[in-house]
Short mmCIF file of C-alpha atoms in Angstrom, two decimals:
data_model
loop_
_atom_site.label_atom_id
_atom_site.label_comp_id
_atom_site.label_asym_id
_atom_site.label_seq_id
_atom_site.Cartn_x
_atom_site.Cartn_y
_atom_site.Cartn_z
CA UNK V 1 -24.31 17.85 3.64
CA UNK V 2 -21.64 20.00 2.30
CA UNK V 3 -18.45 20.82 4.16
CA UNK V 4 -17.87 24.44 2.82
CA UNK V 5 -14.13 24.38 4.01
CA UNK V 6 -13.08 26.32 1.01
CA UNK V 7 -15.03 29.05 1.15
CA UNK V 8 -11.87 30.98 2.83
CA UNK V 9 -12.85 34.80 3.94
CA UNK V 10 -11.32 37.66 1.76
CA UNK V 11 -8.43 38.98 2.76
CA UNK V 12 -9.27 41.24 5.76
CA UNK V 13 -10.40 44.43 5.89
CA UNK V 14 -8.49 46.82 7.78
CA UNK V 15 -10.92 47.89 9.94
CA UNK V 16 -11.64 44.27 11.03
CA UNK V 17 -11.10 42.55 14.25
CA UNK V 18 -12.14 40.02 16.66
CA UNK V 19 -13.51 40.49 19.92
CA UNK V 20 -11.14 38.52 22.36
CA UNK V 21 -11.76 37.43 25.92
CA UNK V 22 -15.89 36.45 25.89
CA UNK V 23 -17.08 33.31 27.31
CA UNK V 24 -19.29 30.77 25.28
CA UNK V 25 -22.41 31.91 24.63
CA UNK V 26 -22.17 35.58 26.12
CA UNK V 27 -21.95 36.83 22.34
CA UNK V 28 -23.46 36.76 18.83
CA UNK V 29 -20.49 37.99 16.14
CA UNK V 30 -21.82 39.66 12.64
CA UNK V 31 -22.71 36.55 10.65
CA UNK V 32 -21.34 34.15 12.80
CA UNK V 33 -23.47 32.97 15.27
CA UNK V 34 -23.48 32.16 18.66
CA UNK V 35 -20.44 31.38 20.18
CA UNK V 36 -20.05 27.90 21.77
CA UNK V 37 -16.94 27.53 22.95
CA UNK V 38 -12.71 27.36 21.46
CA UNK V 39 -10.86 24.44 20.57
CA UNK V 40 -7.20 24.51 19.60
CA UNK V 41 -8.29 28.48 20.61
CA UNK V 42 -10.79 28.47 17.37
CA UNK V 43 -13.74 29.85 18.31
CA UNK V 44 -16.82 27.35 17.42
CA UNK V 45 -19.81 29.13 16.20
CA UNK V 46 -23.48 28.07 15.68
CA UNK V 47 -25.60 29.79 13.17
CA UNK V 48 -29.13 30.07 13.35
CA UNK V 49 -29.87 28.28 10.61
CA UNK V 50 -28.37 25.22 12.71
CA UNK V 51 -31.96 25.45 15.03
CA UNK V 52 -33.85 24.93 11.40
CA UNK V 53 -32.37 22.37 10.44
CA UNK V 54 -31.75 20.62 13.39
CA UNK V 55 -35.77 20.69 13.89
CA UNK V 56 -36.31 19.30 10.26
CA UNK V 57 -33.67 16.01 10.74
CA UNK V 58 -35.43 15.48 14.17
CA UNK V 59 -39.23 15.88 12.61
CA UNK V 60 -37.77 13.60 9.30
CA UNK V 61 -35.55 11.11 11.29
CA UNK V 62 -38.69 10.77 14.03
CA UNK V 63 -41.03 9.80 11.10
CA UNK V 64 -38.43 7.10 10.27
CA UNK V 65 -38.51 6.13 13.34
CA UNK V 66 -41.95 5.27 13.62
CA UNK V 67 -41.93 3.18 11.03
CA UNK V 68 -39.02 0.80 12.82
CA UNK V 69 -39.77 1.38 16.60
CA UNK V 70 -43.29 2.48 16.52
CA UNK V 71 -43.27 1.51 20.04
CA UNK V 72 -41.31 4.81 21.23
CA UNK V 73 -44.54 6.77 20.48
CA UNK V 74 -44.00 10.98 20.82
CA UNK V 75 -40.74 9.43 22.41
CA UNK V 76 -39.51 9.07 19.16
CA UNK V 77 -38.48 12.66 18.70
CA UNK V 78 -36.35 13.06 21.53
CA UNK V 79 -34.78 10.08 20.04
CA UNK V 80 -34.20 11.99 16.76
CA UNK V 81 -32.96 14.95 18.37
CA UNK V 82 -30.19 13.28 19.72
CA UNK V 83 -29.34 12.41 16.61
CA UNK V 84 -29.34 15.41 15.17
CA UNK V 85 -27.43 17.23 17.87
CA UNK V 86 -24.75 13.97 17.19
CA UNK V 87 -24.90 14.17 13.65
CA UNK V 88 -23.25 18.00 14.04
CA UNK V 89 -21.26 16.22 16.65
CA UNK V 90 -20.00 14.54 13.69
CA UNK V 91 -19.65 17.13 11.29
CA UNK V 92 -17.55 19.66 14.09
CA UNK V 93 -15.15 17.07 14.12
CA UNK V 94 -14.77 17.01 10.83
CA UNK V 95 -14.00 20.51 10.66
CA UNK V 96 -11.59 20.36 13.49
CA UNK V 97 -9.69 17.70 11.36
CA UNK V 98 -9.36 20.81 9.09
CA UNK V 99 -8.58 23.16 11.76
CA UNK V 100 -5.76 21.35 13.43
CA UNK V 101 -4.43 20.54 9.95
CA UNK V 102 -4.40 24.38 9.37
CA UNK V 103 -2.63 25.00 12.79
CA UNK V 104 0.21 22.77 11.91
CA UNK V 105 0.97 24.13 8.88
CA UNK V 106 1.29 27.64 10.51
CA UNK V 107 -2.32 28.91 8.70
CA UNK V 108 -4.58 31.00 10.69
CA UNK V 109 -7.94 29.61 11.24
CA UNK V 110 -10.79 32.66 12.26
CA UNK V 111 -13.30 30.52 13.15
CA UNK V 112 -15.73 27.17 13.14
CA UNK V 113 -19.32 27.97 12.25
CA UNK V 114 -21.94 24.74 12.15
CA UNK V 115 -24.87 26.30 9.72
CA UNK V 116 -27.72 24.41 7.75
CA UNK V 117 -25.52 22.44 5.28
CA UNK V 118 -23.28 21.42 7.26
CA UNK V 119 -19.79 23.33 8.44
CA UNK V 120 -17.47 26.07 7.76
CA UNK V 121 -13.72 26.50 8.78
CA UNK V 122 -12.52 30.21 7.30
CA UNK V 123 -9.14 29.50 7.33
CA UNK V 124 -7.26 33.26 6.16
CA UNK V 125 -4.11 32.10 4.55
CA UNK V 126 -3.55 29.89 1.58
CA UNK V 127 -1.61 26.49 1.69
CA UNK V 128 2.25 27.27 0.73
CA UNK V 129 2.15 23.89 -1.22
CA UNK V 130 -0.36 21.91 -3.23
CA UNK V 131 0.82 18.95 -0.87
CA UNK V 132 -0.47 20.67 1.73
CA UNK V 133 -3.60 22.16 0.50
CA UNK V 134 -4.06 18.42 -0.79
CA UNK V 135 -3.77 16.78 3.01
CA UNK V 136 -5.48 19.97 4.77
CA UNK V 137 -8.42 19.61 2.23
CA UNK V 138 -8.30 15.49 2.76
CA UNK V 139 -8.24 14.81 6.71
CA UNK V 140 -11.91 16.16 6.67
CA UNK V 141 -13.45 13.32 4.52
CA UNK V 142 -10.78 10.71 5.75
CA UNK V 143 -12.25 11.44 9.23
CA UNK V 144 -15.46 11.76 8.60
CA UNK V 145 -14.79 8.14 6.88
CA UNK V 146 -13.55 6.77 10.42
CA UNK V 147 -16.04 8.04 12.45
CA UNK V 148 -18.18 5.94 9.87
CA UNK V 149 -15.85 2.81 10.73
CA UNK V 150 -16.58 3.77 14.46
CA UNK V 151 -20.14 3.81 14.45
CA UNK V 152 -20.20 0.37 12.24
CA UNK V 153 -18.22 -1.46 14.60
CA UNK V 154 -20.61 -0.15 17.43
CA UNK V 155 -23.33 -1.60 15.48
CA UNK V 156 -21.84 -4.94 15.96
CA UNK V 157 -22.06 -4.98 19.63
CA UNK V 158 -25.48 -3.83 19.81
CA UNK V 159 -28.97 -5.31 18.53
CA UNK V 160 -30.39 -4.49 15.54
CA UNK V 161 -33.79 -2.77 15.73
CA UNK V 162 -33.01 -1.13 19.23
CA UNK V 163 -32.50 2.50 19.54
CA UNK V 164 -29.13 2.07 20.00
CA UNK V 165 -29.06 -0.06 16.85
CA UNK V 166 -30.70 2.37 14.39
CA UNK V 167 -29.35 5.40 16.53
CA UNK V 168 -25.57 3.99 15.41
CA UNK V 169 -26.84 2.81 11.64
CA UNK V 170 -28.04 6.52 10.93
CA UNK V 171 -24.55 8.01 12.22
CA UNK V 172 -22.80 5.61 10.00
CA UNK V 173 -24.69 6.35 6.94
CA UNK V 174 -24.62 10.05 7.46
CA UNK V 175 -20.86 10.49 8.24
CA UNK V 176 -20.37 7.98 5.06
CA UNK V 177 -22.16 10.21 3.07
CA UNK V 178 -20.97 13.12 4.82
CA UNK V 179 -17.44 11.87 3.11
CA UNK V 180 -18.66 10.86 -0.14
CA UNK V 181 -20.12 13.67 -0.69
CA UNK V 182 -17.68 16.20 0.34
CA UNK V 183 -15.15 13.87 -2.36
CA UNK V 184 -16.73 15.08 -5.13
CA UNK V 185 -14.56 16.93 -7.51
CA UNK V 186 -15.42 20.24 -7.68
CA UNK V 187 -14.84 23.82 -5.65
CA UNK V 188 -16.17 24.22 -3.00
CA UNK V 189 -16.02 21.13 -1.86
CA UNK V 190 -12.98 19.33 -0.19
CA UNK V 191 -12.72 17.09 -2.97
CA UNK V 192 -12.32 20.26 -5.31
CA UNK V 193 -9.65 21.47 -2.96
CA UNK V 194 -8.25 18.07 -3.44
CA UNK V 195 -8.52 18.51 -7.35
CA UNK V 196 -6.86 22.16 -6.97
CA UNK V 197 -3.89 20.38 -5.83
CA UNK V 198 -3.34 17.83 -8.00
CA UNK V 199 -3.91 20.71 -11.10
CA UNK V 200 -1.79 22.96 -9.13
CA UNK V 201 1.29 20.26 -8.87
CA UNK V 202 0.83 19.15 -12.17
CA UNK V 203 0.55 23.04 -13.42
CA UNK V 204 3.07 24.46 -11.15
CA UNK V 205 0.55 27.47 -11.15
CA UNK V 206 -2.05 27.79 -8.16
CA UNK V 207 -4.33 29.80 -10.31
CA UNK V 208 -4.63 27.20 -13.01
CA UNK V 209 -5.60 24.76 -9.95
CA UNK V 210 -8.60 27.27 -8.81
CA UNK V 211 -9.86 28.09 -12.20
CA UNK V 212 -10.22 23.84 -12.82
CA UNK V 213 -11.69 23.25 -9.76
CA UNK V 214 -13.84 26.24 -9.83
CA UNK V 215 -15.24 25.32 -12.78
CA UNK V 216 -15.45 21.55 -12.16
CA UNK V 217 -17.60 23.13 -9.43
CA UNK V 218 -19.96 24.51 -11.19
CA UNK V 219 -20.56 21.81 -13.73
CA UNK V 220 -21.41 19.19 -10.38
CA UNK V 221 -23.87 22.19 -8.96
CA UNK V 222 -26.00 21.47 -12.38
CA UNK V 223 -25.09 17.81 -12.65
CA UNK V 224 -26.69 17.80 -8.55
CA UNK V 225 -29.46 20.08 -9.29
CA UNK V 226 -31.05 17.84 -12.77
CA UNK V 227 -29.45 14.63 -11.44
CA UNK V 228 -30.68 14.56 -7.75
CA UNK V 229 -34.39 14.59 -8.89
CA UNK V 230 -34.26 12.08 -11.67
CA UNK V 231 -31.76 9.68 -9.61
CA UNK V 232 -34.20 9.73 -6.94
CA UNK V 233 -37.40 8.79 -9.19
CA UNK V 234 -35.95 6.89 -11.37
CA UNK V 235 -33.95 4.41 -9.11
CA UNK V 236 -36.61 3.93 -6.82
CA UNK V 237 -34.66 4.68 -3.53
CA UNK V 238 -37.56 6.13 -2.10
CA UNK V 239 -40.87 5.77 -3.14
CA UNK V 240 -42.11 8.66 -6.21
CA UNK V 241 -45.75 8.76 -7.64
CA UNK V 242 -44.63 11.16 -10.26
CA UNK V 243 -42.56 14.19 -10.96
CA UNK V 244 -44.91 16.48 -9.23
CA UNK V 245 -45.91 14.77 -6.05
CA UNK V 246 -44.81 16.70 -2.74
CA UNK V 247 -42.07 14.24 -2.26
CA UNK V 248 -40.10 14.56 -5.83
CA UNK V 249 -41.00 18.82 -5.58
CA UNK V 250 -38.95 18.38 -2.00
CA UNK V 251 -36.06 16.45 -3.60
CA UNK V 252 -36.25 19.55 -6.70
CA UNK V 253 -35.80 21.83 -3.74
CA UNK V 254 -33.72 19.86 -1.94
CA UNK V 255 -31.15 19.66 -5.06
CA UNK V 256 -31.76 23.69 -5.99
CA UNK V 257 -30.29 24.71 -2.80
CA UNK V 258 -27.50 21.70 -2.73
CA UNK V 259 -26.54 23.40 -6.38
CA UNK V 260 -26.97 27.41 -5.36
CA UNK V 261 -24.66 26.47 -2.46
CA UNK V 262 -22.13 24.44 -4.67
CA UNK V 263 -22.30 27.32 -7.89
CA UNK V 264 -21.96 29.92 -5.29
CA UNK V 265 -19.04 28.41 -3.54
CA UNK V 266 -17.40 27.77 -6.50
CA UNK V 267 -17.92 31.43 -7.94
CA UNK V 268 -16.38 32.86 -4.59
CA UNK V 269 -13.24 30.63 -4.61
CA UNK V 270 -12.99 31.85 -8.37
CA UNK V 271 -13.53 35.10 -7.25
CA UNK V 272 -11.20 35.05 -4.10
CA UNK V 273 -8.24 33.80 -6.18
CA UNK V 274 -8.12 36.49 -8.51
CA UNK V 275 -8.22 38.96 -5.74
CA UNK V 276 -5.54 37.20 -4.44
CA UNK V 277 -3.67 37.85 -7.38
CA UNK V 278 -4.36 41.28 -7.40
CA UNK V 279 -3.48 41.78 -3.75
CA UNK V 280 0.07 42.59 -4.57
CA UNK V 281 -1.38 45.79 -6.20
CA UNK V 282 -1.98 46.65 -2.68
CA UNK V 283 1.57 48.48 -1.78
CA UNK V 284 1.59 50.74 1.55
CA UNK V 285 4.34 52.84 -0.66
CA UNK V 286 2.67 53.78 -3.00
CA UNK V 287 -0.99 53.95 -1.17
CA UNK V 288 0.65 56.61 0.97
CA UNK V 289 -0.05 60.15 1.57
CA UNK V 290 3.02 62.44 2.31
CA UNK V 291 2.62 64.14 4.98
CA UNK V 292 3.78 67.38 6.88
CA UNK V 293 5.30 67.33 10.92
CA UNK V 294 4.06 70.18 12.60
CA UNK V 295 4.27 70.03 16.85
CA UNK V 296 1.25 69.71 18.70
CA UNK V 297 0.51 73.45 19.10
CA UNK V 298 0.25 74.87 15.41
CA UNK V 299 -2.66 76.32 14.74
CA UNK V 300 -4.98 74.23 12.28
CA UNK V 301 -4.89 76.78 9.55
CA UNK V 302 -1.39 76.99 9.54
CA UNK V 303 -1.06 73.30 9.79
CA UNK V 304 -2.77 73.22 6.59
CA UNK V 305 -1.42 76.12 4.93
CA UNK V 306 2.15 74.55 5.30
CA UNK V 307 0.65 70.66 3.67
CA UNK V 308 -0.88 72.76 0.78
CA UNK V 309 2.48 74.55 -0.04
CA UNK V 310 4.35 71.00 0.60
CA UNK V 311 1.84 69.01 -1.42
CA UNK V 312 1.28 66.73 0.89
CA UNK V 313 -2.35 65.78 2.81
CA UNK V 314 -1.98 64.45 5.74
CA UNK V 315 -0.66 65.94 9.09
CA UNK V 316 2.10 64.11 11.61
CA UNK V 317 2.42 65.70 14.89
CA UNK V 318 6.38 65.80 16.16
CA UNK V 319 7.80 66.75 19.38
CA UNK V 320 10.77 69.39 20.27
CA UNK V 321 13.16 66.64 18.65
CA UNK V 322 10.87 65.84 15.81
CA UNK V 323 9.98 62.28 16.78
CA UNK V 324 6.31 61.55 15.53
CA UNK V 325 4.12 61.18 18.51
CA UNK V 326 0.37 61.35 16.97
CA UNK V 327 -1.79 61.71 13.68
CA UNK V 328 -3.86 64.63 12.71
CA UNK V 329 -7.03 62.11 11.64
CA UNK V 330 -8.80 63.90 8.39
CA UNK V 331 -12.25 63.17 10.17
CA UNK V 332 -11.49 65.58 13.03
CA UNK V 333 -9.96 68.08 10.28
CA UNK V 334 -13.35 68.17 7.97
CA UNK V 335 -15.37 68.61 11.51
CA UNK V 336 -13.57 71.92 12.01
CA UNK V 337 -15.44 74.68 10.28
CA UNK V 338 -13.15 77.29 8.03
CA UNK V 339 -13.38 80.30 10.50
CA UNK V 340 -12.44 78.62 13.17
CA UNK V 341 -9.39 76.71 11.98
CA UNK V 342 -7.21 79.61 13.22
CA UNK V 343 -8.24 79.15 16.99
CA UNK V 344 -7.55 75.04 16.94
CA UNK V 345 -4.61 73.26 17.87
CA UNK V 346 -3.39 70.32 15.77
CA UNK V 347 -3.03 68.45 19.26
CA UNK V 348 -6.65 68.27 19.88
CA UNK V 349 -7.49 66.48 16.08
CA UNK V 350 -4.82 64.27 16.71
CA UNK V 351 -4.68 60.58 17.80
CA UNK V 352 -1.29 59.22 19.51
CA UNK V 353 0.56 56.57 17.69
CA UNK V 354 0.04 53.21 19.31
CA UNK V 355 1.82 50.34 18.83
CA UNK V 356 0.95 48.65 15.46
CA UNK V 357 -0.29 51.95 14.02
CA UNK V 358 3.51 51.92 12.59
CA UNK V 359 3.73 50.40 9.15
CA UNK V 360 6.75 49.44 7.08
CA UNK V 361 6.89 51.25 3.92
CA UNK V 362 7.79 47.91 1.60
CA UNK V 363 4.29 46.12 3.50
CA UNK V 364 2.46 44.91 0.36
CA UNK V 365 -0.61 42.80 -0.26
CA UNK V 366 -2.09 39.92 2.88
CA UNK V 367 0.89 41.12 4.89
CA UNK V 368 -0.33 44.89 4.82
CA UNK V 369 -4.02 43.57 5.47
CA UNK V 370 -2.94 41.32 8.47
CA UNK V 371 -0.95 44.48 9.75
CA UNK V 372 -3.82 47.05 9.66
CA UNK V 373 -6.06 44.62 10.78
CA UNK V 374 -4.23 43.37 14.20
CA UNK V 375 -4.49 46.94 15.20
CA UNK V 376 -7.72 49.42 13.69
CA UNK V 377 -6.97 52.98 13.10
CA UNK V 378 -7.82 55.12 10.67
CA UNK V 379 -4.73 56.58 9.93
CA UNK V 380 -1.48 54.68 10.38
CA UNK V 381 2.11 56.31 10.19
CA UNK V 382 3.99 54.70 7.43
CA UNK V 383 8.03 54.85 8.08
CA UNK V 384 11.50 53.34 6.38
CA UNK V 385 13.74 50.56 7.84
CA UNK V 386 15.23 53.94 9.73
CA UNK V 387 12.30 55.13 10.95
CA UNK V 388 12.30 57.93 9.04
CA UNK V 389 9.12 59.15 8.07
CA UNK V 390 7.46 58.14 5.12
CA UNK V 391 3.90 59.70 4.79
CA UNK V 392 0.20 58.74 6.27
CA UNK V 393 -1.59 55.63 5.27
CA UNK V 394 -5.50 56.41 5.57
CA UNK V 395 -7.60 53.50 5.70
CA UNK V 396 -9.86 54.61 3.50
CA UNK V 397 -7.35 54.68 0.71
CA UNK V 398 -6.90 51.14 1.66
CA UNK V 399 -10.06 49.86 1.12
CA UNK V 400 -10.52 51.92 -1.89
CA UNK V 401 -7.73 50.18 -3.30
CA UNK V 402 -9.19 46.98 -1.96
CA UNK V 403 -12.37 47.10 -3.19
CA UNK V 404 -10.70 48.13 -6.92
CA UNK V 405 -8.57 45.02 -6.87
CA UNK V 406 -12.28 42.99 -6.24
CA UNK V 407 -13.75 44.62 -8.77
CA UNK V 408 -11.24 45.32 -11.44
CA UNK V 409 -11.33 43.22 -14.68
CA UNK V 410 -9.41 40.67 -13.04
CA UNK V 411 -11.70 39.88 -10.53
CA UNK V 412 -14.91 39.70 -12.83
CA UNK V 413 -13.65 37.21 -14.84
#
């Protein structure tokens, strides 16, 4: 099963932020899951997909069962369910290998998720070295690897065909596998990360890493989805009538979605790189909207009658010394009908200016993102070193901008 480490989020969208402070289990988040629990304060997420497939390994690994223990009976699926719930045992520890790797080099991991090929750790920054993108994308396999050791030297003290015995042979195979398979060469697996690296050393350009990995990627997603099939009839691993039986149409279906999730990982890594590149495009200067100070009691109409004559389109509210205090938001403005503009105060359209809703004028690409995000407006007073005032960032400029820099000519490419 694949270990989709790599597929980091996009940078984050301003108006995005996690829920804090919510016990495990008390929550689902959009697209995550439910939430299990925090480790190294991660929270560990469980998608629903995880109850599918957990029910398929325990109805396949039961039937395997009955062929060696037939003596377990219906027994034989509780059997197989712990196996599956250890088998994600397995793969979570895995993906904390990742996560702790992350921590220590200072990179903010979002979250764990265990899903139906395997897991997911969305860590938000990239590695500041290809020596460190090359160990954070390495521990993963490597422990994966000696939790394989582990289980083989447990198979030593125990009998073989005993539940213990076949309980310990399956973990070893799968977290052996688990680490072969995640080796392979190609975005997004961890091997491809691994690959990335090496290019990006050898290079001295990131980009050129991505863009060989990427497409080392998708050249193993159609080597996996023609080569599975045939590797598995022709070798004789398990047993094939012919090339339309039930079982080689499961291992067709088996490889499609192995290769979907490999070509698609490999297209969003492509695809989050050049964004990345892009990002710097994203400049809080020049995204800016200059802005007017008026104090809390001008009327609206004359609020806006002095930011037409100024040029400018947004509104800062000032007090008696002209400190900004609060943000006219352009929602409340367009809710205002014409004829009644005269009567309304700027104070009650405005929001106060909370900490973080003040944003450095030179912020430009992830650290602007990281700095909207830790605190969701949607308008944001942008100042100078001096605190002078600058203008009015409005988040929907932002993401304008942001969704430009995914879709410009860069990013399709």
């Amino acid at each position: 099963m694949p270990d989709s480490d790599s597929d980091r989020t996009a940078p984050g969208s301003p108006a995005g932020k996690e829920n804090a402070g919510e016990g495990p289990g008390t929550r689902k988040e959009a697209g995550g899951g439910l939430l299990m629990g925090r480790v190294f304060g991660v929270p560990i997420y469980v998608a629903p997909s995880w109850f599918l497939v957990a029910a398929l390994i325990t109805w396949f690994f039961g039937n395997q069962l009955d062929r060696v223990l037939p003596e377990l009976g219906a027994g034989r699926y509780l059997v197989s369910l712990f196996f599956a719930v250890a088998f994600y045992a397995s793969v979570l520890v895995h993906e904390l290998a990742h996560t702790y790797a992350a921590i220590r080099f200072d990179l903010p991991v979002r979250r764990i998720q265990l899903q139906f090929f395997g897991g997911v750790s969305e860590i938000e920054k990239e590695s500041q070295t290809p020596g460190r993108e090359f160990v954070l994308a390495g521990v993963g396999p490597l422990l994966s690897l000696v939790l394989g050791g582990v289980f083989w030297a447990g198979m030593l003290t125990v009998e073989r065909g005993t539940v213990p015995g076949v309980l310990l042979a399956g973990l070893m195979l799968s977290n052996v596998i688990v680490a072969a398979f995640n080796l392979l060469p190609g975005l997004p697996l961890d091997g491809g990360r691994m690959l990335r690296a090496v290019v990006w050393r050898l290079s001295g350009n990131p980009m050129t890493g991505t863009v060989a990995a990427a497409w080392t990627g998708r050249v193993l997603a159609v080597v996996v989805l023609i080569g599975f099939p045939l590797a598995t009839h022709l070798t004789g691993v398990t047993e094939r009538d012919s090339y339309t039986g039930l079982n080689s149409l499961t291992d067709a279906l088996l490889a499609a979605i192995l290769a979907a999730i490999i070509w698609t990982g490999a297209g969003n890594s492509l695809k989050m790189a050049r964004l990345r590149e892009r990002l710097p495009a994203l400049n809080a200067r020049t995204l800016t909207r200059r802005a007017v100070p008026v104090t809390a009691a001008t009327p609206l109409s004359e609020a806006l009658r002095r930011a037409n004559d100024a040029g400018a389109r947004a509104l800062v509210v000032v007090d008696g010394q002209g400190a900004p205090h609060a943000l006219v938001r352009e929602a409340g403005i367009a809710s205002v009908p014409e004829h009644r503009r005269p009567w309304v105060a700027v104070s009650t359209l405005a929001q106060d200016i909370e900490d973080g809703m003040r944003v450095p004028a030179d912020l430009t690409g992830e650290a602007l993102l990281d700095h909207l995000r830790a605190t969701p407006a949607t308008e944001y007073l942008v100042v100078e070193e001096n605190d002078e005032i600058y203008g009015v960032l409005s988040t929907t400029d932002v993401e304008r901008a942001f969704v430009d820099a995914m879709t410009g000519p860069a990013a399709r490419r």
